Amino acid sequence: MTSAVRRIGILTGGGDAPGLNAVIRAVVKSAANADIECVGLEDSFDGLIYPERSRPLTPRDVTGILRLGGTILGTTNRGNPFVYPVTTGAGSADYSARCVENFHKLGLDALVVIGGDGTLAIAYELQKLGVPMVGVPKTIDNDIVETTMTFGFDTAVAFATDAIDRLHSTAEAHHRVMVVEVMGRYAGWIALHSGIGGGADVVLIPELPYSLERVAEHIRARERWGARFSIVVAAEGAFASGGTVTVKTAATADRMERLGGVGEQVARALEPLTGKECRHVVLGHLQRGGWPTSYDRVLATRFGSFAVELLQQGRFGVMTALHPPDVVAVPIADVVGRTRKVPSDSDIVRTAKHVGICFGD
Ligand code: F6P
């Protein structure tokens, strides 16, 4: 099947992830080679609400961006056109019809939407109003269903692993417990992978609620056989058995709740339980910044290029996905509103346990 797609819009939405620029570059270059024009929409759907915030993108405009973090188009996680925050009057406005109108005014035939679950869900709703789209999954959290990997994850894990490596020497020198809080929202992928890759002693993930007493006993046992330091990696969404996630900022109409603080809580609680000095470090947005790893650049390039193939075939309402060794298309309807969590009986969790990592479960 071929389609009459001749001009497309590209946008990046939600939190940034290393590799966004690599996708933009791949889309623009692949499209140019297929005689399809590209228009970059700035700051997520803002570029459709305010069409003056759009610009043509040619191969010349994307030269040299493969290795850059962030996104040349800008992004926001507060720009849902269905509940757009307005500064005057009360609360929010529905700008979805305006988006559809501007989509046509800009002469676009389809959108490539690069985003996480929230952004893809918005795009899917716009498609129902007549805006054909293809999605590209993005998040450092790796929590999008129907794809085994999102770009950005490998870079975040590499950064967190490096941080854990560095914390080992200072923890050992001071005979301390170092608690490292990593991102990941309600999934423990970053904590699990960086914990294994960095040789952590304890990994706390949302999928396996922990007992602090069990964690403390693991640290005390290490002390008994002569390891006088321990590294604990805590996913920001981890919580104690019977407890709840640590929320930094409550959700509002147009934004999700922000997690954070579990690392500090765990470090404080472990001091009296272990009799050891415990410190915490929050890696935060450093995990999202900087250049993408080569793995993420390749995955992002494959996704971007395949998105253009899908547009050419007239296959809309789908998302590019990695089903190793292939990149395939999956229906967006199967993706939105779901979260890909670490299966508690997966080989990777068993592997971690086999090599002595304690989950406190
Ligand atoms: O989804 C990516 C992510 O970095 C999460 O890991 C984290 O909880 C959240 O975004 C932080 O969002 P913000 O930058 O808006 O505070």
Tab-separated table of C-alpha atoms and ligand atoms in Angstrom, residues 15-16 77 138-141 183-185 190 236 255 258-259 285 288, ligand 1:
chain	number	residue	atom	x	y	z
A	15	GLY	CA	10.302	14.852	29.247
A	16	ASP	CA	13.324	14.825	26.974
A	77	ASN	CA	4.944	18.012	29.602
A	138	LYS	CA	10.594	7.766	23.896
A	139	THR	CA	11.514	7.583	27.558
A	140	ILE	CA	14.540	6.934	29.699
A	141	ASP	CA	12.213	4.907	31.965
A	183	MET	CA	14.577	7.866	37.909
A	184	GLY	CA	12.073	5.495	36.323
A	185	ARG	CA	8.707	6.635	37.602
A	190	ILE	CA	16.859	1.911	35.349
A	236	GLU	CA	12.314	6.809	42.659
A	255	ARG	CA	0.634	17.231	34.916
A	258	ARG	CA	6.459	14.093	40.539
A	259	LEU	CA	8.220	11.397	42.499
A	285	HIS	CA	17.993	14.982	35.435
A	288	ARG	CA	18.431	12.586	30.862
B	1	F6P	O1	9.654	9.977	32.402
B	1	F6P	C1	10.946	10.457	32.457
B	1	F6P	C2	11.225	11.094	33.778
B	1	F6P	O2	12.547	11.535	33.752
B	1	F6P	C3	10.931	10.216	35.000
B	1	F6P	O3	11.945	9.256	35.209
B	1	F6P	C4	10.813	11.249	36.073
B	1	F6P	O4	9.999	10.802	37.129
B	1	F6P	C5	10.150	12.388	35.366
B	1	F6P	O5	10.407	12.224	33.983
B	1	F6P	C6	10.610	13.751	35.800
B	1	F6P	O6	9.883	14.695	35.102
B	1	F6P	P1	10.169	16.254	35.204
B	1	F6P	O7	11.433	16.526	34.457
B	1	F6P	O8	9.000	16.887	34.559
B	1	F6P	O9	10.309	16.595	36.651
